Structures are given as structure tokens and as C-alpha cells.
Amino acid sequence: VLVFLSRGYFTSRNCLREARASMQRNKPILLVHETDASKGGFTLEEARAECPEDLRDFMFGPVGYERPIIPWHRITVFQLCTLKEIARNVLRQTPLYSSKPMLGVYLDRDVNVDQLKMSKPVAIYASPNNPGSEMVAKELAAFFPETEICV
């Protein structure tokens, strides 16, 4: 059951009926959180406070074992990431995919890493004041062996 968390969800009689039926039937749920306040978004703390106490552990998970919550953003590229995460979570609830730890979900417009190429030599400056930057630069150079990359 996908629950779109927005202001008023837990004050709606129909939504509460759906949430309680999901809890009684021990249905898997997936929380998607509206982040835009102008579209009904509210903080997760406000969502927990709005949620009736008898549903709180089921909806959000007990303290220390909180359920993952997927944010819903209004920018297209982030929406596509959210839709892929929703698809991944739905697939994990099916017998065919439940035992697979990693699920690759792709859209036809996704960039394939194998297609990435540098059109000309690249110089990467790794600041000694940025720990780890030299390691990342060297990883990039190793990832693009056909391109001249100066680190």
C-alpha cells in the first residue's frame, strides 16, 4: 500500500480506514512524503504528531527501526528518481524479487555509464585541503582509461 503523506492524511476518515485496514491485514506499506509546503507538504515530525498513536508504529516503524520514507519533490529529475525508488520497493514485495538485495530499475532516458566519454583531455585538480579528492580523481582517471586525465 502506497501512502502519500501530506497534511491532513491522518485526519481523513477514509485515509485512516485504509491505514487501519492495512495494519490489521499486515500489508506492506510504502511512505512517500510530500515535501512542498504549498502543495500540502509538512515535516515528518508534524506527520508523526498528526498520526493517531495506535497507528504510529505501523506507519513509521518503532523508535530505532524507522521505516524508510521516500521524499516527493516537484522537480522532474527528482520525481523520476522517486518513481524508480517506488518501483524498486513495490518489486521487493513480490515473490520473484523479494530475495534480491539490489534491484536495478532504469528508465529509457537514463544515462548508461558505458556511454560516458570525454571528448578531450581533462585536468583534475585535487586540493590537499579536501580529504579524499585525490582518491576520487584517480578513480575517475581509472574509469575513463581511453581519456587522457591529468591528476
Tab-separated table of N, CA and C in Angstrom, residues 82-143:
chain	number	residue	atom	x	y	z
A	82	THR	N	12.369	9.342	-7.647
A	82	THR	CA	11.371	8.864	-6.694
A	82	THR	C	10.527	7.749	-7.302
A	83	LEU	N	10.118	7.908	-8.555
A	83	LEU	CA	9.311	6.873	-9.208
A	83	LEU	C	10.088	5.569	-9.329
A	84	LYS	N	11.390	5.657	-9.608
A	84	LYS	CA	12.206	4.438	-9.669
A	84	LYS	C	12.303	3.787	-8.291
A	85	GLU	N	12.427	4.597	-7.253
A	85	GLU	CA	12.503	4.055	-5.889
A	85	GLU	C	11.176	3.404	-5.492
A	86	ILE	N	10.067	4.005	-5.896
A	86	ILE	CA	8.758	3.397	-5.634
A	86	ILE	C	8.673	2.050	-6.347
A	87	ALA	N	9.063	2.010	-7.620
A	87	ALA	CA	9.023	0.755	-8.384
A	87	ALA	C	9.898	-0.307	-7.725
A	88	ARG	N	11.089	0.094	-7.282
A	88	ARG	CA	12.011	-0.836	-6.617
A	88	ARG	C	11.365	-1.429	-5.362
A	89	ASN	N	10.728	-0.577	-4.574
A	89	ASN	CA	10.086	-1.040	-3.334
A	89	ASN	C	8.883	-1.931	-3.605
A	90	VAL	N	8.110	-1.620	-4.624
A	90	VAL	CA	6.965	-2.467	-4.975
A	90	VAL	C	7.463	-3.833	-5.442
A	91	LEU	N	8.494	-3.848	-6.291
A	91	LEU	CA	9.042	-5.120	-6.777
A	91	LEU	C	9.561	-5.982	-5.632
A	92	ARG	N	10.170	-5.349	-4.624
A	92	ARG	CA	10.709	-6.105	-3.482
A	92	ARG	C	9.622	-6.844	-2.702
A	93	GLN	N	8.384	-6.441	-2.864
A	93	GLN	CA	7.275	-7.093	-2.156
A	93	GLN	C	6.720	-8.289	-2.921
A	94	THR	N	7.249	-8.545	-4.116
A	94	THR	CA	6.766	-9.677	-4.913
A	94	THR	C	7.677	-10.881	-4.703
A	95	PRO	N	7.141	-12.094	-4.821
A	95	PRO	CA	7.958	-13.298	-4.598
A	95	PRO	C	9.186	-13.370	-5.512
A	96	LEU	N	9.062	-12.916	-6.742
A	96	LEU	CA	10.161	-13.013	-7.692
A	96	LEU	C	11.367	-12.162	-7.290
A	97	TYR	N	11.122	-11.007	-6.680
A	97	TYR	CA	12.209	-10.078	-6.376
A	97	TYR	C	12.502	-9.920	-4.886
A	98	SER	N	11.740	-10.559	-4.019
A	98	SER	CA	11.893	-10.331	-2.577
A	98	SER	C	13.265	-10.725	-2.044
A	99	SER	N	13.931	-11.678	-2.672
A	99	SER	CA	15.230	-12.134	-2.163
A	99	SER	C	16.409	-11.436	-2.836
A	100	LYS	N	16.149	-10.555	-3.769
A	100	LYS	CA	17.237	-9.866	-4.474
A	100	LYS	C	17.613	-8.595	-3.710
A	101	PRO	N	18.867	-8.504	-3.240
A	101	PRO	CA	19.259	-7.343	-2.438
A	101	PRO	C	19.314	-6.044	-3.250
A	102	MET	N	19.754	-6.129	-4.499
A	102	MET	CA	19.878	-4.930	-5.334
A	102	MET	C	18.982	-5.093	-6.554
A	103	LEU	N	18.142	-4.119	-6.789
A	103	LEU	CA	17.283	-4.152	-7.963
A	103	LEU	C	17.614	-2.957	-8.842
A	104	GLY	N	18.067	-3.231	-10.043
A	104	GLY	CA	18.321	-2.159	-10.993
A	104	GLY	C	17.024	-1.794	-11.689
A	105	VAL	N	16.580	-0.574	-11.499
A	105	VAL	CA	15.383	-0.078	-12.165
A	105	VAL	C	15.828	1.091	-13.027
A	106	TYR	N	15.511	1.019	-14.306
A	106	TYR	CA	16.005	2.026	-15.239
A	106	TYR	C	14.871	2.585	-16.079
A	107	LEU	N	15.046	3.822	-16.491
A	107	LEU	CA	14.145	4.457	-17.443
A	107	LEU	C	14.873	4.559	-18.771
A	108	ASP	N	14.129	4.606	-19.857
A	108	ASP	CA	14.780	4.657	-21.163
A	108	ASP	C	15.615	5.919	-21.353
A	109	ARG	N	15.362	6.958	-20.582
A	109	ARG	CA	16.136	8.192	-20.718
A	109	ARG	C	17.353	8.249	-19.784
A	110	ASP	N	17.528	7.229	-18.945
A	110	ASP	CA	18.681	7.196	-18.046
A	110	ASP	C	19.979	7.125	-18.843
A	111	VAL	N	21.007	7.752	-18.317
A	111	VAL	CA	22.321	7.701	-18.945
A	111	VAL	C	22.982	6.392	-18.547
A	112	ASN	N	23.465	5.673	-19.534
A	112	ASN	CA	24.192	4.432	-19.295
A	112	ASN	C	25.656	4.792	-19.059
A	113	VAL	N	26.223	4.336	-17.975
A	113	VAL	CA	27.603	4.674	-17.623
A	113	VAL	C	28.565	4.267	-18.735
A	114	ASP	N	28.265	3.177	-19.426
A	114	ASP	CA	29.135	2.725	-20.512
A	114	ASP	C	29.171	3.714	-21.667
A	115	GLN	N	28.195	4.599	-21.751
A	115	GLN	CA	28.134	5.570	-22.840
A	115	GLN	C	28.898	6.855	-22.527
A	116	LEU	N	29.351	7.022	-21.294
A	116	LEU	CA	30.057	8.248	-20.922
A	116	LEU	C	31.454	8.265	-21.521
A	117	LYS	N	31.783	9.359	-22.175
A	117	LYS	CA	33.108	9.527	-22.776
A	117	LYS	C	33.512	10.988	-22.636
A	118	MET	N	34.806	11.219	-22.520
A	118	MET	CA	35.342	12.576	-22.507
A	118	MET	C	35.770	12.905	-23.934
A	119	SER	N	35.396	14.080	-24.430
A	119	SER	CA	35.714	14.430	-25.816
A	119	SER	C	37.139	14.943	-25.992
A	120	LYS	N	37.773	15.371	-24.912
A	120	LYS	CA	39.160	15.845	-24.997
A	120	LYS	C	39.846	15.609	-23.662
A	121	PRO	N	41.161	15.772	-23.616
A	121	PRO	CA	41.885	15.556	-22.355
A	121	PRO	C	41.316	16.422	-21.221
A	122	VAL	N	41.416	15.889	-20.013
A	122	VAL	CA	40.838	16.545	-18.845
A	122	VAL	C	41.906	16.699	-17.774
A	123	ALA	N	41.916	17.856	-17.131
A	123	ALA	CA	42.800	18.074	-15.987
A	123	ALA	C	41.927	18.192	-14.743
A	124	ILE	N	42.255	17.414	-13.724
A	124	ILE	CA	41.507	17.455	-12.470
A	124	ILE	C	42.453	17.922	-11.380
A	125	TYR	N	42.064	18.969	-10.681
A	125	TYR	CA	42.855	19.457	-9.562
A	125	TYR	C	42.259	18.897	-8.279
A	126	ALA	N	43.080	18.206	-7.512
A	126	ALA	CA	42.655	17.649	-6.231
A	126	ALA	C	43.338	18.444	-5.127
A	127	SER	N	42.573	19.242	-4.432
A	127	SER	CA	43.121	20.095	-3.385
A	127	SER	C	43.600	19.261	-2.199
A	128	PRO	N	44.797	19.557	-1.692
A	128	PRO	CA	45.262	18.853	-0.495
A	128	PRO	C	44.401	19.188	0.734
A	129	ASN	N	43.605	20.256	0.646
A	129	ASN	CA	42.725	20.649	1.747
A	129	ASN	C	41.364	19.955	1.693
A	130	ASN	N	41.168	19.122	0.672
A	130	ASN	CA	39.905	18.401	0.521
A	130	ASN	C	40.191	16.909	0.631
A	131	PRO	N	40.106	16.355	1.841
A	131	PRO	CA	40.440	14.945	2.037
A	131	PRO	C	39.617	14.043	1.119
A	132	GLY	N	40.296	13.137	0.463
A	132	GLY	CA	39.614	12.191	-0.408
A	132	GLY	C	39.495	12.630	-1.850
A	133	SER	N	39.764	13.911	-2.132
A	133	SER	CA	39.584	14.395	-3.503
A	133	SER	C	40.576	13.751	-4.467
A	134	GLU	N	41.798	13.506	-4.024
A	134	GLU	CA	42.785	12.868	-4.899
A	134	GLU	C	42.357	11.434	-5.227
A	135	MET	N	41.826	10.735	-4.241
A	135	MET	CA	41.360	9.368	-4.465
A	135	MET	C	40.218	9.349	-5.493
A	136	VAL	N	39.280	10.297	-5.377
A	136	VAL	CA	38.166	10.372	-6.322
A	136	VAL	C	38.680	10.692	-7.717
A	137	ALA	N	39.631	11.614	-7.818
A	137	ALA	CA	40.200	11.975	-9.122
A	137	ALA	C	40.880	10.771	-9.767
A	138	LYS	N	41.594	9.996	-8.979
A	138	LYS	CA	42.260	8.804	-9.519
A	138	LYS	C	41.241	7.739	-9.937
A	139	GLU	N	40.155	7.620	-9.193
A	139	GLU	CA	39.092	6.682	-9.585
A	139	GLU	C	38.477	7.092	-10.920
A	140	LEU	N	38.273	8.401	-11.105
A	140	LEU	CA	37.745	8.884	-12.383
A	140	LEU	C	38.709	8.576	-13.523
A	141	ALA	N	39.995	8.793	-13.279
A	141	ALA	CA	41.000	8.508	-14.309
A	141	ALA	C	40.995	7.025	-14.662
A	142	ALA	N	40.829	6.162	-13.670
A	142	ALA	CA	40.794	4.718	-13.930
A	142	ALA	C	39.508	4.321	-14.655
A	143	PHE	N	38.421	5.036	-14.392
A	143	PHE	CA	37.136	4.713	-15.012
A	143	PHE	C	37.114	5.084	-16.492
